[in-house]
PDB file of C-alpha atoms in Angstrom:
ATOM      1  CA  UNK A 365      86.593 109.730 130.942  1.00  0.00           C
ATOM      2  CA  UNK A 366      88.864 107.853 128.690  1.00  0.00           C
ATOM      3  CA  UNK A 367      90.399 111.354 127.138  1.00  0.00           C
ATOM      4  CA  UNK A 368      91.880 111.875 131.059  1.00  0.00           C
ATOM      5  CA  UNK A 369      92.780 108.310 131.194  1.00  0.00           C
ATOM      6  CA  UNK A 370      95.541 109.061 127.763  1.00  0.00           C
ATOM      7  CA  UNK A 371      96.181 112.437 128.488  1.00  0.00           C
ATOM      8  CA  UNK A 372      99.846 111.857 129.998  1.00  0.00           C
ATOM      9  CA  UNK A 373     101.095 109.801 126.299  1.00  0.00           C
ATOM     10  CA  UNK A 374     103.314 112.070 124.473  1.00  0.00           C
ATOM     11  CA  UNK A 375     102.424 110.153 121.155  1.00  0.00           C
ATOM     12  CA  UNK A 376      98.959 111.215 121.392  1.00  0.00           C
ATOM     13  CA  UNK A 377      97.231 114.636 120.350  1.00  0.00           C
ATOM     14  CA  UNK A 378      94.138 115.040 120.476  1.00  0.00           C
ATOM     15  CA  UNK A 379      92.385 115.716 117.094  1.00  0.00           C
ATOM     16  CA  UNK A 380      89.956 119.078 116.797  1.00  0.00           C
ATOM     17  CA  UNK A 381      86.471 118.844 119.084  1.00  0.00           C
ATOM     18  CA  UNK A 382      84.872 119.137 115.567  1.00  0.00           C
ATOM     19  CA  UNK A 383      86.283 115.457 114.953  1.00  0.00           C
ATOM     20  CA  UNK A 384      84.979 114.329 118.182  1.00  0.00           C
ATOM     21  CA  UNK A 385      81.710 113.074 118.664  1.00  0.00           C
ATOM     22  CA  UNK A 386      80.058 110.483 121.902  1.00  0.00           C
ATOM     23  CA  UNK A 387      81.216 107.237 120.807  1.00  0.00           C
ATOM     24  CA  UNK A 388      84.158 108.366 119.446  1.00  0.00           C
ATOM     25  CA  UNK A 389      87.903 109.814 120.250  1.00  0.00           C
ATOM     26  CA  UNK A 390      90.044 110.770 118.092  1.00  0.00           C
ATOM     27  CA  UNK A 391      93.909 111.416 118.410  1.00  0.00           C
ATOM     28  CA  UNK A 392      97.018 112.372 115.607  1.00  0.00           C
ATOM     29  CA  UNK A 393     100.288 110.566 116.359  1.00  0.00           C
ATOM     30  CA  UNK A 394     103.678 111.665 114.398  1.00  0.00           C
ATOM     31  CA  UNK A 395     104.523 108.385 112.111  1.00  0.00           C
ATOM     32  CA  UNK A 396     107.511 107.424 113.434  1.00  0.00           C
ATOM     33  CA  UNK A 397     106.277 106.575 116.633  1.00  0.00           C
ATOM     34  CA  UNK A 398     106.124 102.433 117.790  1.00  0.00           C
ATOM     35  CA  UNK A 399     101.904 101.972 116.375  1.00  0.00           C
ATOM     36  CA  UNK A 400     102.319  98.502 118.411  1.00  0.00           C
ATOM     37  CA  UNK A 401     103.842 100.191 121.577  1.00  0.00           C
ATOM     38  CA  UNK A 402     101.045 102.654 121.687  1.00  0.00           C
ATOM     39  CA  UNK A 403      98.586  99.899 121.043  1.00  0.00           C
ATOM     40  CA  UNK A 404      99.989  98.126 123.761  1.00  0.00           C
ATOM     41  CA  UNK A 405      99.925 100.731 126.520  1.00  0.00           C
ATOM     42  CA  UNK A 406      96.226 102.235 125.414  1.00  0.00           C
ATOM     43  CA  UNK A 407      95.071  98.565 125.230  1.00  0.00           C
ATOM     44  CA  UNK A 408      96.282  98.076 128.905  1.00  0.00           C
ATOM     45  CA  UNK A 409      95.090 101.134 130.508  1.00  0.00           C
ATOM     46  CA  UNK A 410      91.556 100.571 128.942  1.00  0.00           C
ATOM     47  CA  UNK A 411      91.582  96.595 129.854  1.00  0.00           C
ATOM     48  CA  UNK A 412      92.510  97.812 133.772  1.00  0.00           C
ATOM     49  CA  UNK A 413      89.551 100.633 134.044  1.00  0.00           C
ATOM     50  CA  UNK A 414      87.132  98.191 132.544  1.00  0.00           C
ATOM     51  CA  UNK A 415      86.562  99.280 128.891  1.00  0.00           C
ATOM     52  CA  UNK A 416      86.313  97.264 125.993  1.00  0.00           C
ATOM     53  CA  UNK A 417      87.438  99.326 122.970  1.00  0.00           C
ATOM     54  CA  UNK A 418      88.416  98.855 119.078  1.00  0.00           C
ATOM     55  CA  UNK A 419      91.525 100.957 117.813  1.00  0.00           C
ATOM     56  CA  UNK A 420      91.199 101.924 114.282  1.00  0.00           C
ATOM     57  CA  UNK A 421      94.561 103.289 112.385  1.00  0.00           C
ATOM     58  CA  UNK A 422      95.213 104.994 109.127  1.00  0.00           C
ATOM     59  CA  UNK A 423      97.164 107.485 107.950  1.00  0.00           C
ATOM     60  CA  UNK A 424      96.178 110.934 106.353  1.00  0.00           C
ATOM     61  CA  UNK A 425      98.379 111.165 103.253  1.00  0.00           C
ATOM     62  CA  UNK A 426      98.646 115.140 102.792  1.00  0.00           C
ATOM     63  CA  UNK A 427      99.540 115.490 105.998  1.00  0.00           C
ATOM     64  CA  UNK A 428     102.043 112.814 106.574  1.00  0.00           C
ATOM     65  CA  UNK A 429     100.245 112.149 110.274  1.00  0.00           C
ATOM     66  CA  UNK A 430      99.002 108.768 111.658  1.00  0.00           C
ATOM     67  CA  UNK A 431      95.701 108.602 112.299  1.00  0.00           C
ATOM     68  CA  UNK A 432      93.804 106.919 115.679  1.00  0.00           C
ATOM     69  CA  UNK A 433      89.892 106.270 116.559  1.00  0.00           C
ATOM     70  CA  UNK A 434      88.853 104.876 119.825  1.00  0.00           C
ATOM     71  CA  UNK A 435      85.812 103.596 119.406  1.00  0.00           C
ATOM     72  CA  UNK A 436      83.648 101.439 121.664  1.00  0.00           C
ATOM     73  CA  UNK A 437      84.460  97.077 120.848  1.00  0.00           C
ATOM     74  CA  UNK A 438      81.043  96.800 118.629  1.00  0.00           C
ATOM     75  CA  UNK A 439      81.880  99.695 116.655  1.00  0.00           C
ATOM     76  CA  UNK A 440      82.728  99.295 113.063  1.00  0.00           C
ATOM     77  CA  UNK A 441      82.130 100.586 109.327  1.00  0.00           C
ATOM     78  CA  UNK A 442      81.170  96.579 108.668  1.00  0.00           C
ATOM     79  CA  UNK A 443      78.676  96.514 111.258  1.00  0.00           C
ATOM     80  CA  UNK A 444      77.122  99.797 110.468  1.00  0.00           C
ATOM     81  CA  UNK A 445      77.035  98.606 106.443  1.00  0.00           C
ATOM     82  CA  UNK A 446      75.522  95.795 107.685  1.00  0.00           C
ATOM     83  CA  UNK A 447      72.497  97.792 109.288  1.00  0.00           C
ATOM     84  CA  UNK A 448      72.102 100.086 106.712  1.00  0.00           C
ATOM     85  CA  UNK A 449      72.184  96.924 104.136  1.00  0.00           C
ATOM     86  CA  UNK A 450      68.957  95.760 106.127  1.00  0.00           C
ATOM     87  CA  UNK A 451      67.095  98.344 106.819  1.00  0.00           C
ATOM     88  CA  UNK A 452      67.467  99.069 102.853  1.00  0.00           C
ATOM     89  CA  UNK A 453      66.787  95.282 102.392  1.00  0.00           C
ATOM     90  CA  UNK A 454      70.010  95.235 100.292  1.00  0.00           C
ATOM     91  CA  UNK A 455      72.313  92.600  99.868  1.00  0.00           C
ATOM     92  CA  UNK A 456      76.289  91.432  99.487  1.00  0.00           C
ATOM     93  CA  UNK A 457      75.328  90.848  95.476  1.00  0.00           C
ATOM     94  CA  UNK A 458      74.011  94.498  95.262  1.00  0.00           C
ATOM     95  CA  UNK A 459      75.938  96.518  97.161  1.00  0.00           C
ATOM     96  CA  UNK A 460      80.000  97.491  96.721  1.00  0.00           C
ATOM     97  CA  UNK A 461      82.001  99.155  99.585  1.00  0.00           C
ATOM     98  CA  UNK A 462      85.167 101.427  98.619  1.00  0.00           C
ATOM     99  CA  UNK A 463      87.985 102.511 100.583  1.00  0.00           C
ATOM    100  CA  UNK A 464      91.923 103.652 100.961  1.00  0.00           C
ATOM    101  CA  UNK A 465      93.120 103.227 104.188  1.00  0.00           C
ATOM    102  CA  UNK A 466      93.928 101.244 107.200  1.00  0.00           C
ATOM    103  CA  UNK A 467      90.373 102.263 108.795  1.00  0.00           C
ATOM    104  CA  UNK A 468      88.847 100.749 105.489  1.00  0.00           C
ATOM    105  CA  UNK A 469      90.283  97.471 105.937  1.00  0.00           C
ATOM    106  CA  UNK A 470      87.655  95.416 108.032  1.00  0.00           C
ATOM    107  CA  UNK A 471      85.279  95.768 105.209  1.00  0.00           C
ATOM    108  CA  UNK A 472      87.793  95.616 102.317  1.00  0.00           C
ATOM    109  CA  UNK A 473      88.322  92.004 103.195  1.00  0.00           C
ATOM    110  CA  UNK A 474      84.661  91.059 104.699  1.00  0.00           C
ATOM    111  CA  UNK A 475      82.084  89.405 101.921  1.00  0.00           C
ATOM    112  CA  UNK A 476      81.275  92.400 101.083  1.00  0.00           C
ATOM    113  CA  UNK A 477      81.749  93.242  97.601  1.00  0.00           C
ATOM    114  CA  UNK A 478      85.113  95.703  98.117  1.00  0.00           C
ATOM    115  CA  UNK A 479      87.133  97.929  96.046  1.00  0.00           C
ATOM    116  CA  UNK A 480      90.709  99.083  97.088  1.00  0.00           C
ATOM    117  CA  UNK A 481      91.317 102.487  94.868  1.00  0.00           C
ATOM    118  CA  UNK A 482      94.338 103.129  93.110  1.00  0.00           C
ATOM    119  CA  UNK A 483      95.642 105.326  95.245  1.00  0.00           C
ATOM    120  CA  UNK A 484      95.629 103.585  98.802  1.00  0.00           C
ATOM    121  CA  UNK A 485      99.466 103.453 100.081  1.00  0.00           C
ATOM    122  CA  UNK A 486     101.263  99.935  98.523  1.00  0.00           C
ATOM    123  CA  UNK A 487     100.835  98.519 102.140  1.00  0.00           C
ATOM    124  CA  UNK A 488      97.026  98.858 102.939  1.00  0.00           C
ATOM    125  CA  UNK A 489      96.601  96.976  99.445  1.00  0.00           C
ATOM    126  CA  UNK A 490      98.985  94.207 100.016  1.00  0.00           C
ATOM    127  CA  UNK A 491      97.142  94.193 103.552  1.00  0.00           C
ATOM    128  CA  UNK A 492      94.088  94.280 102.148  1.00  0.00           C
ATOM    129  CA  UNK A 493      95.093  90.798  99.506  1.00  0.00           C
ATOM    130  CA  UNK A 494      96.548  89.147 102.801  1.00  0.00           C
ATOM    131  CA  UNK A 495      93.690  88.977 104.728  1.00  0.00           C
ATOM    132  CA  UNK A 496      91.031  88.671 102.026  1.00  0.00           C
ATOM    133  CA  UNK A 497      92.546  85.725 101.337  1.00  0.00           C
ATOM    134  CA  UNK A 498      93.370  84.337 105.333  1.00  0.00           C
ATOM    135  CA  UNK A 499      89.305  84.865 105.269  1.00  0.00           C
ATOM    136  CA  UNK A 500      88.512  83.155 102.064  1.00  0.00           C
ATOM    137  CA  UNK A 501      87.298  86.721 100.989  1.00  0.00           C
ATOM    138  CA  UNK A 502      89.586  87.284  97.775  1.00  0.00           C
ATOM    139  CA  UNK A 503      86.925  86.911  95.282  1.00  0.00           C
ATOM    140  CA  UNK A 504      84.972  90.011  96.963  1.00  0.00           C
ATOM    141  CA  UNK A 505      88.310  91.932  96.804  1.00  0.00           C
ATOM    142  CA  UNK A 506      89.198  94.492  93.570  1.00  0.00           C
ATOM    143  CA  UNK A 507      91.819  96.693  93.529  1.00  0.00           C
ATOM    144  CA  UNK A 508      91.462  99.260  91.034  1.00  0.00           C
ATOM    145  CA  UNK A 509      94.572  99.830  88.513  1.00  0.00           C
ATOM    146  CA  UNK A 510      93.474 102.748  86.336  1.00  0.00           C
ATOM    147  CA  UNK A 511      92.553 102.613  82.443  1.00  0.00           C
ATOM    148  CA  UNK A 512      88.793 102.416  82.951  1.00  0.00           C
ATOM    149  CA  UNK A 513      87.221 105.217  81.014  1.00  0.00           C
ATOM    150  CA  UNK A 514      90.598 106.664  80.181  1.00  0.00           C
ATOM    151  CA  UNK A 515      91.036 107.003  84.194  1.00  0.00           C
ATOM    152  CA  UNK A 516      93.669 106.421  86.445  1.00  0.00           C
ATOM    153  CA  UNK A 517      91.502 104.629  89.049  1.00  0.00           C
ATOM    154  CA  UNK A 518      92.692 107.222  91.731  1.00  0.00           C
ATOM    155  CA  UNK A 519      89.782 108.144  94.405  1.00  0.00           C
ATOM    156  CA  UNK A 520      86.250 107.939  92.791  1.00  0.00           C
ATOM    157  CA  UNK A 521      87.575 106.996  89.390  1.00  0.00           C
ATOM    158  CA  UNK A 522      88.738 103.669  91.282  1.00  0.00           C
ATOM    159  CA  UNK A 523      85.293 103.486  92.874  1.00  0.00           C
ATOM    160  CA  UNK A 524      83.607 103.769  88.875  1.00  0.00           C
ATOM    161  CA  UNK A 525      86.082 100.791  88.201  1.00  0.00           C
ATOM    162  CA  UNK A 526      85.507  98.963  90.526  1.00  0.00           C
ATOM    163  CA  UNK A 527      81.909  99.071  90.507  1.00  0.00           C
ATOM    164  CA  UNK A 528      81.940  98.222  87.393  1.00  0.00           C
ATOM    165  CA  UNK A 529      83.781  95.477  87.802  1.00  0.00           C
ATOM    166  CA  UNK A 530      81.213  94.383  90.078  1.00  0.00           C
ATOM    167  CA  UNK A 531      77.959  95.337  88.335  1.00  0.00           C
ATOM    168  CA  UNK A 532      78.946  95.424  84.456  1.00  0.00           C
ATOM    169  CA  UNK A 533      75.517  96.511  83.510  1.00  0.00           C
ATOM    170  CA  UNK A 534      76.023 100.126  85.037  1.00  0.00           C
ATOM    171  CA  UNK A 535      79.025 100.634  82.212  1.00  0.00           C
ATOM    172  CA  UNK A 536      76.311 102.037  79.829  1.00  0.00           C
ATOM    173  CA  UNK A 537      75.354 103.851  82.541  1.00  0.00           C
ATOM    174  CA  UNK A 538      77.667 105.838  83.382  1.00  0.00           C
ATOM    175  CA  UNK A 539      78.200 106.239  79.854  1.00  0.00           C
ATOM    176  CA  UNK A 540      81.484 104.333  78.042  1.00  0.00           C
ATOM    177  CA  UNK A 541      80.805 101.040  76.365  1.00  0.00           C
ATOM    178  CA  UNK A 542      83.266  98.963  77.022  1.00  0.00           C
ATOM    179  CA  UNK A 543      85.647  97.385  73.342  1.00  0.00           C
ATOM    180  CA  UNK A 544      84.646  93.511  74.179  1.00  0.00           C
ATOM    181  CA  UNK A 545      86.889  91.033  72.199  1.00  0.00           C
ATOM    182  CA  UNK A 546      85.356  89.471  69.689  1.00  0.00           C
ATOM    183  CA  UNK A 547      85.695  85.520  69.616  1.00  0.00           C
TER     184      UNK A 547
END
C-alpha cells in the first residue's frame, strides 16, 4: 500500500479521500519544503518496494500549498489526450490543449497544439518556452497575453485566445471579428 509506505514524511499530507481515487494518491506539501528532497526520498522508497511511479507537481494558487499526484509510470494527461484523440479520430491539427500549472506541462510542450493562459505563475510559462523548445515543440506552444475580445486572457478567456490563435475561423464564432490591417 504505497499510502503506508509515505506515511512517516512530515512534508506529506494526505489530500481529502474525495481527491483520491485507484490509480491515484494525492498529498499537499507546505511550499517551502526541498520539492527535489522529497522527490528524492519518495522516488527511493518506491524504486526499493518495486513500483514504478510518475510524480506530478503544481501548486494551488488560492491556497498557497504545493500540490503532489502519485500516479502509476504510464499515467499522464498526454497519454490519456492521446486516447481520447483516437477514439474521436481527432488529430494534433484539430485539437488544442489548455493549461496553468506544473501538472499541465507534459502536454503544454508535446505536439499538441497548447495554450499556456495568462494567468499560470511566471515560472510554469518560462518552463513551459524551455522545454517546448529542448523538444522542437515551440511552434505548438501559445501563451496567452490578454487583449483578445477586450479580455485579459486569464483562465478561459486565455483558452478563447488561444484557440483562436490556433483555429482563426472560430473568431466569427464566438462572435468578435477581428480589425485585420489592411495592406
Amino acid at each position: 500500500d504505497l499510502e503506508r509506505l509515505l506515511a512517516d514524511l512530515p512534508e506529506l499530507r494526505l489530500q481529502e479521500a474525495d481527491k483520491q481515487n485507484r490509480f491515484k494518491l494525492s498529498y499537499y506539501v507546505e511550499l517551502h519544503h526541498d520539492q527535489d528532497q522529497v522527490e528524492s526520498v519518495i522516488l527511493e522508497r518506491m524504486q526499493r518496494a518495486g513500483i514504478k511511479t510518475r510524480l506530478i507537481w503544481s501548486i494551488d494558487d488560492p491556497d498557497g500549498i504545493g500540490l503532489l499526484d502519485i500516479l502509476p509510470e504510464s499515467a499522464s494527461k498526454f497519454h490519456a489526450i492521446e486516447a481520447l484523440m483516437e477514439q474521436q479520430g481527432y488529430t494534433f491539427r484539430n485539437t488544442v490543449f489548455c493549461g496553468d500549472s506544473g501538472n499541465d506541462l507534459e502536454v503544454m510542450v508535446s505536439p499538441l497544439q497548447a495554450v499556456v493562459v495568462a494567468n499560470a505563475e511566471p515560472e510554469i510559462k518560462e518552463q513551459a518556452r524551455e522545454q517546448a523548445a529542448e523538444l522542437g515543440n515551440s511552434d505548438q506552444l501559445f501563451v496567452a497575453r490578454g487583449g483578445f475580445m477586450g479580455m485579459n486572457g486569464n483562465y478561459s478567456a486565455g483558452m478563447l485566445e488561444g484557440i483562436a490563435h490556433y483555429c482563426p475561423e472560430t473568431v466569427d464564432w464566438m462572435g468578435f471579428r477581428m480589425k485585420r490591417a489592411s495592406a
